[in-house]
Coordinates of C-alpha atoms and ligand atoms in Angstrom, one line a residue:
M1 CA 33.2 -119.4 -39.6
S2 CA 31.4 -119.8 -36.0
A3 CA 31.0 -117.2 -33.1
A4 CA 33.7 -118.2 -31.1
T5 CA 36.2 -118.9 -34.3
A6 CA 35.5 -115.2 -34.7
E7 CA 36.2 -113.4 -31.6
Q8 CA 40.3 -115.4 -31.8
T9 CA 40.5 -114.4 -35.7
P10 CA 41.5 -110.4 -36.3
T11 CA 39.7 -109.0 -39.0
A12 CA 41.6 -109.2 -42.3
E13 CA 43.3 -105.2 -42.5
K14 CA 40.9 -105.2 -46.5
T15 CA 37.9 -106.9 -45.4
R16 CA 37.5 -104.5 -42.4
L17 CA 34.1 -102.6 -42.1
Y18 CA 35.6 -100.2 -39.7
G19 CA 38.6 -99.4 -40.1
L20 CA 40.2 -96.7 -38.0
C21 CA 37.4 -95.8 -36.0
D22 CA 36.9 -99.5 -34.3
Y23 CA 41.0 -98.8 -33.3
Y24 CA 41.4 -102.2 -31.4
D25 CA 39.1 -104.2 -33.8
A26 CA 36.1 -105.0 -31.9
E27 CA 34.7 -106.2 -35.6
S28 CA 36.8 -108.5 -34.7
L29 CA 34.1 -110.4 -32.3
L30 CA 31.1 -110.5 -35.3
T31 CA 30.6 -113.4 -37.8
E32 CA 32.1 -113.7 -40.8
E33 CA 27.7 -113.8 -41.6
E34 CA 26.5 -110.5 -39.4
R35 CA 29.5 -108.6 -41.4
R36 CA 28.4 -109.5 -44.5
V37 CA 24.7 -107.3 -43.6
L38 CA 25.9 -104.9 -42.3
G39 CA 28.3 -104.3 -44.7
R40 CA 24.8 -105.1 -47.2
L41 CA 23.8 -101.5 -45.0
R42 CA 26.9 -99.8 -45.5
S43 CA 26.0 -99.8 -48.6
F44 CA 23.0 -98.6 -48.8
L45 CA 23.6 -96.0 -46.5
D46 CA 26.6 -95.0 -48.9
R47 CA 24.7 -95.3 -51.6
E48 CA 20.7 -94.6 -51.0
A49 CA 20.9 -91.7 -47.6
Q50 CA 24.5 -89.9 -47.4
P51 CA 23.4 -87.5 -50.4
L52 CA 19.8 -86.7 -49.2
L53 CA 20.9 -86.1 -45.6
A54 CA 21.5 -82.3 -45.7
E55 CA 18.5 -81.3 -47.8
Y56 CA 16.4 -82.9 -45.1
W57 CA 17.9 -82.0 -42.1
E58 CA 17.4 -78.2 -43.6
R59 CA 14.3 -79.0 -44.4
G60 CA 13.6 -80.6 -40.6
E61 CA 12.3 -84.2 -42.5
F62 CA 11.9 -87.2 -42.4
P63 CA 12.8 -89.0 -46.0
Q64 CA 10.2 -91.2 -46.5
Q65 CA 11.9 -92.5 -49.2
L66 CA 14.8 -94.7 -47.1
A67 CA 11.9 -95.8 -44.4
Q68 CA 10.5 -98.9 -46.8
P69 CA 14.1 -99.1 -48.1
L70 CA 15.9 -99.7 -44.8
I71 CA 12.9 -102.2 -43.3
D72 CA 13.4 -104.5 -46.5
L73 CA 16.9 -104.9 -45.9
D74 CA 16.0 -107.2 -42.9
L75 CA 17.6 -106.4 -40.4
M76 CA 15.9 -106.4 -37.0
E77 CA 15.8 -110.2 -37.4
P78 CA 18.1 -111.3 -40.6
G79 CA 17.1 -114.5 -42.3
E80 CA 21.0 -115.5 -42.6
L81 CA 21.9 -114.8 -39.0
T82 CA 21.4 -118.1 -37.1
G83 CA 22.4 -118.4 -34.4
A84 CA 21.7 -119.7 -30.5
A85 CA 18.7 -116.6 -29.2
G86 CA 20.4 -114.5 -27.2
A87 CA 19.5 -113.0 -23.7
D88 CA 16.5 -111.2 -25.3
G89 CA 15.2 -114.2 -27.0
S90 CA 16.2 -112.5 -29.9
L91 CA 18.2 -114.7 -32.7
A92 CA 20.3 -112.0 -33.8
R93 CA 23.1 -111.8 -31.3
G94 CA 23.5 -108.6 -29.2
I95 CA 26.6 -107.3 -30.2
Y96 CA 25.6 -107.7 -34.3
Q97 CA 22.7 -104.9 -33.2
G98 CA 24.8 -102.9 -31.2
F99 CA 27.2 -102.3 -34.7
R100 CA 23.9 -102.3 -36.9
I101 CA 22.6 -99.3 -34.1
F102 CA 26.3 -97.8 -34.0
E103 CA 26.6 -98.9 -38.6
L104 CA 23.1 -96.7 -38.8
A105 CA 24.4 -93.4 -36.0
R106 CA 28.1 -93.5 -37.6
T107 CA 25.4 -92.2 -41.2
D108 CA 23.8 -90.4 -39.3
A109 CA 21.4 -90.0 -35.7
S110 CA 18.4 -89.1 -36.8
L111 CA 18.1 -92.3 -38.7
A112 CA 19.5 -94.9 -36.2
T113 CA 17.0 -93.1 -33.8
W114 CA 14.4 -94.3 -36.0
Y115 CA 15.4 -97.5 -36.5
T116 CA 15.3 -98.1 -32.8
A117 CA 12.6 -95.8 -32.2
Q118 CA 10.9 -99.8 -32.8
A119 CA 13.6 -102.3 -33.7
G120 CA 14.1 -101.2 -29.6
L121 CA 12.4 -99.0 -27.7
F122 CA 8.9 -101.0 -29.6
R123 CA 10.4 -103.6 -29.7
T124 CA 12.1 -103.7 -25.9
A125 CA 7.8 -102.6 -24.9
I126 CA 6.5 -105.8 -26.9
R127 CA 9.3 -107.6 -25.1
V128 CA 9.4 -106.6 -21.8
G129 CA 5.6 -105.7 -20.9
A130 CA 3.5 -108.3 -23.8
S131 CA 2.5 -111.6 -22.1
A132 CA 3.7 -115.2 -24.1
E133 CA -0.1 -115.1 -26.5
Q134 CA 0.7 -111.5 -27.0
Q135 CA 4.4 -111.8 -28.2
A136 CA 4.1 -114.6 -30.2
E137 CA 1.2 -112.8 -32.3
W138 CA 3.0 -109.6 -32.6
M139 CA 6.2 -109.4 -31.8
P140 CA 6.8 -111.1 -36.1
K141 CA 5.0 -108.0 -37.1
V142 CA 6.9 -105.7 -34.6
T143 CA 10.0 -107.0 -36.5
D144 CA 9.1 -106.8 -39.5
F145 CA 7.4 -103.8 -39.1
S146 CA 3.9 -104.3 -40.1
L147 CA 3.1 -103.7 -37.3
K148 CA 5.1 -99.9 -36.0
G149 CA 5.0 -98.8 -32.1
V150 CA 6.5 -95.8 -30.4
F151 CA 7.1 -95.5 -26.9
S152 CA 4.8 -92.5 -25.5
L153 CA 6.3 -92.2 -21.7
T154 CA 7.6 -88.4 -21.3
E155 CA 4.8 -86.2 -20.9
P156 CA 4.5 -82.5 -21.0
D157 CA 5.4 -81.6 -16.9
S158 CA 7.5 -84.6 -16.4
G159 CA 10.9 -85.2 -18.0
S160 CA 13.6 -86.7 -15.4
D161 CA 11.5 -87.6 -12.6
I162 CA 8.6 -89.4 -14.6
A163 CA 9.5 -92.2 -12.3
G164 CA 7.0 -90.8 -9.7
G165 CA 5.8 -87.5 -12.2
L166 CA 3.7 -89.7 -14.5
S167 CA 0.0 -87.9 -14.9
T168 CA -1.5 -89.7 -17.4
T169 CA -5.0 -91.6 -16.2
A170 CA -6.4 -95.1 -16.9
R171 CA -9.7 -95.4 -16.2
R172 CA -11.2 -99.0 -16.6
E173 CA -14.9 -98.9 -17.6
G174 CA -15.8 -103.1 -18.8
D175 CA -13.8 -104.8 -21.6
S176 CA -11.3 -101.3 -22.4
W177 CA -9.0 -99.1 -20.7
V178 CA -9.9 -95.2 -21.0
L179 CA -6.6 -92.4 -20.9
D180 CA -7.0 -89.0 -20.4
G181 CA -3.6 -86.7 -20.6
A182 CA -1.0 -85.5 -22.4
K183 CA 2.3 -87.0 -23.6
R184 CA 5.6 -85.8 -24.7
W185 CA 8.8 -85.4 -27.7
I186 CA 7.3 -88.9 -28.8
G187 CA 10.0 -90.2 -31.7
G188 CA 8.4 -91.6 -35.2
A189 CA 4.4 -91.0 -33.2
A190 CA 2.5 -89.6 -36.8
T191 CA 4.1 -93.0 -39.1
A192 CA 3.3 -95.2 -35.8
D193 CA 0.0 -97.8 -36.2
V194 CA 0.3 -98.1 -32.2
L195 CA 0.9 -95.9 -28.9
A196 CA 2.7 -97.6 -26.7
V197 CA 1.4 -95.5 -23.1
F198 CA 2.4 -96.0 -20.2
A199 CA -0.7 -94.4 -17.7
R200 CA -1.7 -94.6 -14.0
D201 CA -4.7 -97.1 -13.2
V202 CA -6.9 -95.0 -11.2
A203 CA -7.7 -97.8 -9.3
D204 CA -4.2 -99.2 -7.9
G205 CA -2.3 -96.3 -8.9
Q206 CA 0.4 -98.1 -10.6
V207 CA 2.1 -97.9 -14.1
K208 CA 0.5 -100.3 -16.9
A209 CA 1.4 -99.5 -20.6
F210 CA -1.3 -100.1 -23.3
L211 CA -1.4 -99.6 -26.8
A212 CA -3.3 -96.9 -28.4
D213 CA -4.8 -97.0 -32.3
R214 CA -2.9 -94.0 -33.1
D215 CA -5.9 -92.7 -34.6
A216 CA -8.6 -93.9 -32.0
D217 CA -11.1 -90.5 -31.8
G218 CA -9.7 -88.6 -28.2
V219 CA -5.6 -89.2 -30.2
T220 CA -4.6 -85.8 -31.3
L221 CA -0.3 -85.3 -32.1
E222 CA 1.3 -81.7 -33.0
K223 CA 5.0 -81.9 -34.2
I224 CA 7.5 -80.7 -32.2
H225 CA 8.7 -77.2 -34.4
G226 CA 11.6 -75.3 -34.5
K227 CA 14.4 -78.3 -33.1
T228 CA 17.9 -77.7 -33.4
A229 CA 19.3 -80.9 -32.8
L230 CA 17.6 -84.4 -35.1
R231 CA 16.2 -82.2 -37.2
M232 CA 15.2 -85.4 -39.0
M233 CA 13.7 -87.0 -37.3
Q234 CA 9.8 -86.2 -36.4
N235 CA 8.6 -85.8 -33.0
A236 CA 4.9 -85.2 -31.1
H237 CA 3.2 -83.8 -28.3
I238 CA -0.1 -85.9 -28.0
T239 CA -2.6 -84.9 -26.5
L240 CA -5.6 -88.0 -25.1
D241 CA -8.7 -87.4 -24.0
G242 CA -10.1 -90.1 -23.4
V243 CA -9.3 -92.4 -25.1
R244 CA -11.0 -95.9 -25.1
V245 CA -8.1 -98.9 -25.0
P246 CA -10.1 -102.7 -25.5
E247 CA -7.9 -104.7 -22.4
S248 CA -6.6 -107.3 -24.8
M249 CA -4.5 -104.2 -25.6
R250 CA -3.1 -103.8 -22.2
L251 CA 0.5 -104.6 -22.0
H252 CA -0.3 -107.2 -19.4
N253 CA 3.6 -108.4 -17.9
V254 CA 3.8 -104.3 -16.6
N255 CA 2.4 -103.1 -13.2
S256 CA 4.5 -100.7 -12.0
F257 CA 7.1 -99.0 -12.7
R258 CA 9.7 -101.7 -11.8
D259 CA 9.0 -102.9 -15.6
V260 CA 9.2 -99.7 -17.0
A261 CA 12.4 -99.5 -15.2
A262 CA 13.8 -103.1 -16.6
M263 CA 12.6 -101.5 -20.6
L264 CA 15.0 -97.9 -20.4
R265 CA 17.4 -100.5 -19.4
A266 CA 17.7 -102.0 -22.2
M267 CA 16.4 -99.5 -24.7
R268 CA 19.6 -96.6 -22.5
S269 CA 22.1 -99.3 -23.9
D270 CA 21.0 -98.9 -27.2
V271 CA 21.3 -95.0 -26.7
A272 CA 25.3 -96.2 -25.7
W273 CA 25.5 -97.3 -28.5
I274 CA 24.5 -94.4 -30.3
A275 CA 26.4 -92.1 -29.2
T276 CA 29.2 -94.4 -29.9
G277 CA 28.5 -94.5 -33.6
V278 CA 27.5 -90.6 -33.7
Q279 CA 31.3 -90.1 -32.4
A280 CA 32.8 -92.4 -35.2
G281 CA 30.7 -90.3 -38.0
A282 CA 32.1 -87.1 -36.5
F283 CA 35.7 -88.3 -36.4
E284 CA 36.2 -90.4 -39.8
A285 CA 34.6 -86.1 -40.8
A286 CA 36.9 -84.7 -38.9
L287 CA 40.0 -86.5 -40.6
R288 CA 39.2 -86.6 -44.2
Y289 CA 38.7 -83.0 -43.6
V290 CA 41.8 -82.1 -42.3
T291 CA 43.5 -84.3 -45.2
E292 CA 41.7 -82.4 -47.5
R293 CA 42.6 -79.0 -46.1
R294 CA 45.6 -77.1 -47.0
Q295 CA 46.1 -73.5 -44.3
F296 CA 49.8 -72.7 -45.1
G297 CA 50.4 -74.6 -47.9
R298 CA 50.5 -78.1 -46.6
P299 CA 47.7 -80.7 -45.6
L300 CA 46.0 -80.0 -41.6
G301 CA 46.3 -82.5 -40.7
S302 CA 49.7 -81.8 -40.6
F303 CA 50.1 -79.8 -37.6
Q304 CA 51.1 -80.1 -34.2
L305 CA 48.2 -79.0 -32.6
V306 CA 45.9 -81.0 -35.0
Q307 CA 46.8 -84.0 -34.4
E308 CA 46.6 -83.9 -31.1
K309 CA 43.0 -83.2 -31.2
L310 CA 43.4 -86.8 -34.2
A311 CA 44.2 -88.7 -31.3
R312 CA 41.5 -87.1 -28.3
M313 CA 38.7 -88.5 -30.5
L314 CA 40.2 -91.3 -31.5
G315 CA 40.5 -92.0 -28.0
N316 CA 37.5 -91.1 -27.1
V317 CA 35.7 -93.1 -29.8
T318 CA 37.7 -95.8 -28.8
A319 CA 36.9 -96.0 -25.3
S320 CA 33.3 -95.3 -26.3
L321 CA 32.9 -98.2 -28.4
S322 CA 34.8 -100.9 -26.2
L323 CA 32.1 -99.7 -22.6
V324 CA 29.4 -100.6 -25.3
V325 CA 31.3 -104.0 -26.4
R326 CA 31.7 -105.2 -22.8
L327 CA 28.2 -103.8 -21.7
T328 CA 26.2 -106.5 -24.7
E329 CA 28.7 -109.0 -23.5
Q330 CA 27.5 -109.1 -20.3
Q331 CA 23.8 -107.9 -21.3
S332 CA 24.2 -111.1 -23.5
R333 CA 25.1 -113.0 -21.0
G334 CA 21.6 -112.5 -18.9
F335 CA 22.8 -110.3 -16.9
Y336 CA 21.2 -106.7 -16.7
R337 CA 21.8 -104.3 -13.7
D338 CA 19.7 -100.2 -14.2
Q339 CA 24.2 -99.3 -12.9
D340 CA 25.4 -99.9 -16.0
S341 CA 23.4 -99.2 -19.2
A342 CA 23.1 -96.1 -17.4
L343 CA 27.3 -95.4 -17.0
A344 CA 27.7 -96.6 -20.5
K345 CA 24.8 -94.1 -21.2
M346 CA 26.5 -91.8 -19.7
Q347 CA 29.6 -92.2 -20.4
T348 CA 29.9 -92.1 -24.3
S349 CA 27.0 -89.0 -24.5
L350 CA 29.4 -87.5 -22.1
L351 CA 32.8 -88.1 -24.6
M352 CA 30.6 -87.8 -28.4
R353 CA 30.5 -84.2 -26.6
E354 CA 33.6 -84.0 -26.1
T355 CA 34.5 -85.8 -29.6
V356 CA 31.9 -83.8 -31.7
A357 CA 32.9 -80.5 -30.5
L358 CA 36.6 -80.8 -31.5
A359 CA 35.6 -82.1 -35.7
R360 CA 33.5 -79.0 -35.5
E361 CA 36.5 -76.9 -34.4
V362 CA 39.2 -79.3 -36.2
A363 CA 36.1 -78.3 -39.9
G364 CA 37.0 -74.3 -39.1
G365 CA 34.0 -72.3 -40.4
N366 CA 33.1 -75.1 -42.0
G367 CA 32.5 -76.9 -39.6
I368 CA 28.9 -75.4 -39.0
T369 CA 27.8 -75.9 -42.4
L370 CA 25.8 -78.5 -44.1
E371 CA 28.3 -78.7 -46.2
S372 CA 30.6 -81.2 -43.9
D373 CA 28.9 -83.8 -42.5
V374 CA 30.3 -82.8 -38.3
A375 CA 27.8 -79.4 -38.1
R376 CA 25.3 -82.4 -38.3
F377 CA 26.3 -84.7 -36.0
H378 CA 27.3 -81.8 -34.6
A379 CA 24.3 -80.3 -33.6
D380 CA 22.2 -84.5 -33.4
A381 CA 24.4 -84.7 -30.8
E382 CA 22.5 -82.2 -27.8
A383 CA 19.4 -84.7 -28.5
V384 CA 21.0 -87.5 -27.7
Y385 CA 22.7 -86.2 -25.2
S386 CA 19.0 -85.5 -22.8
Y387 CA 17.3 -88.7 -24.3
E388 CA 16.6 -92.0 -22.5
G389 CA 17.8 -90.2 -19.1
T390 CA 20.3 -86.7 -19.1
H391 CA 23.5 -87.2 -17.2
E392 CA 22.7 -85.8 -14.4
I393 CA 19.8 -88.2 -14.5
N394 CA 21.8 -91.6 -15.4
A395 CA 24.8 -89.9 -12.8
L396 CA 22.1 -90.2 -9.9
I397 CA 21.3 -94.0 -10.7
V398 CA 25.0 -94.2 -10.6
G399 CA 25.3 -92.8 -7.6
R400 CA 22.6 -95.1 -6.0
A401 CA 24.4 -97.6 -6.7
L402 CA 28.0 -96.5 -5.2
T403 CA 26.0 -95.6 -2.1
G404 CA 22.8 -97.1 -1.7
E405 CA 21.7 -93.5 -0.7
S406 CA 19.5 -92.1 -3.5
A407 CA 19.5 -88.9 -4.3
F408 CA 16.5 -88.7 -6.3
T409 CA 14.2 -86.3 -4.4
R410 CA 11.2 -87.1 -4.9
Ligands
FAD1 C1 15.0 -85.2 -29.5 C2 14.3 -86.9 -28.5 C3 14.0 -87.8 -28.9 C4 12.9 -88.4 -27.6 N1 12.1 -89.7 -28.2 C5 11.3 -89.6 -27.1 C6 10.4 -91.2 -27.0 O1 10.4 -92.2 -28.4 N2 9.6 -91.0 -25.9 C7 9.8 -90.5 -24.9 O2 8.6 -91.1 -23.3 N3 10.6 -90.4 -24.6 C8 10.8 -89.7 -25.8 N4 12.6 -88.2 -24.9 C9 12.2 -87.2 -23.6 C10 13.6 -88.2 -23.5 O3 13.7 -89.0 -22.9 C11 13.6 -86.3 -22.1 O4 13.5 -85.3 -22.5 C12 13.6 -86.7 -20.3 O5 14.4 -87.8 -19.8 C13 15.0 -85.3 -20.7 O6 13.8 -84.9 -19.5 P1 12.8 -83.3 -19.6 O7 13.8 -82.8 -21.6 O8 12.0 -83.2 -19.6 O9 14.0 -82.1 -18.7 P2 13.6 -82.2 -17.2 O10 13.5 -83.8 -17.0 O11 12.8 -81.0 -17.5 O12 15.7 -81.8 -17.4 C14 16.6 -80.7 -17.2 C15 17.4 -80.6 -16.5 O13 17.3 -80.4 -15.5 C16 17.8 -81.3 -15.0 N5 18.3 -82.9 -14.5 C17 15.7 -82.7 -13.9 N6 15.9 -83.4 -12.6 C18 17.5 -83.5 -11.5 C19 18.0 -83.7 -10.7 N7 16.9 -84.9 -9.8 N8 19.2 -83.5 -9.9 C20 20.2 -82.8 -10.6 N9 19.7 -82.3 -12.1 C21 18.7 -82.6 -12.6 C22 18.3 -82.6 -16.1 O14 19.4 -83.2 -15.8 C23 18.1 -81.6 -17.2 O15 19.8 -81.1 -17.5 C24 12.7 -87.5 -26.4 C25 13.8 -86.4 -25.9 C26 14.6 -85.4 -27.2 C27 14.7 -84.6 -27.2

């Protein structure tokens, strides 16, 4: 079925992938081929991933046995999706990519973050930052995961103010560069081949980007322990001490922080899809729970006060999904603005916090144990709320667009 036909045809009830958590049938925007790929992902997640989630969350480890099978599902540029290239040069349409993130996050926020570290963050760094020749060499390897990378921007002393505060330095020496500094929170670094490191060129003061070998001399990785959110996802503190990177491994199209901001625009939209998927997962888990659990001789779901909470959760999921679908449609036409993805990330994350709290609430005491999925969603939502720009920073981006006044102080 063509995309144009799919847009006009409601998805038949019995073949719908998303049922209640896609109340207004956004799924009808997908082609049959796209839905088939997503259905394949769904079966894998239900069969292979779901049984491992609680145990690995508690252990604070990523279930590595899922990594290669997930890669083998060929989700980034699936062979059967042969649509016209989208605005980002991808053959897979934006709406498919959004639902891929939604599906992963609906199962688990760490799985979605793990996949998006490669398919979103690192791929975006290469797509926006690499020259045409570099892209020709690297993009196929990024797509099939034979070149795994991570996005190393945040620093121990600079998170929200990274644009002005970035202090990792890059010094040119002949045909190579020497990097010194530290990076914090970098997701997936331990299993990456290269680290996309953003550093300030001491010669002109501008931010540039480099693919540093993860095993290069001078690179030290330390796992960040004791996280209370996204426990399965591994985040690293990275120290760079005189790390050498050849000029050929510099991303040639990154010449100032403006180029980094263009990457963040695309990545924030992905996180808005994650925040939406987390809500869908929490809502579905809560609905299951209140249907099964009985008090006062009746299912919890039969009480008026519980039904009001279910309706609010569904309203939040539906509002978020409508928002990200429309944003993605705009971006698929090549229309990108900082304030659009900032608004989507801010609002979906705000709604997510309420949705997961309501889900936890209707599950009572069991809502804080890993036996019910709502507890995992509830805890993990806090990391999604803060990464890729906090609530305040995204609000300030929107505020700047509305008033023409920048409230950032640096
Ligand atoms: C699980 C996780 C994974 C991550 N993965 C990566 C990754 O792969 N790569 C990467 O580069 N980074 C990553 N990050 C970093 C993330 O982007 C930062 O945590 C985020 O940008 C916020 O920075 P910060 O934590 O230093 O908070 P801070 O900047 O210290 O902010 C603390 C609080 O102060 C508020 N605040 C700051 N400035 C202002 C202001 N001007 N006005 C009002 N309020 C303000 C913030 O909104 C926030 O509430 C990750 C973070 C987490 C938690």
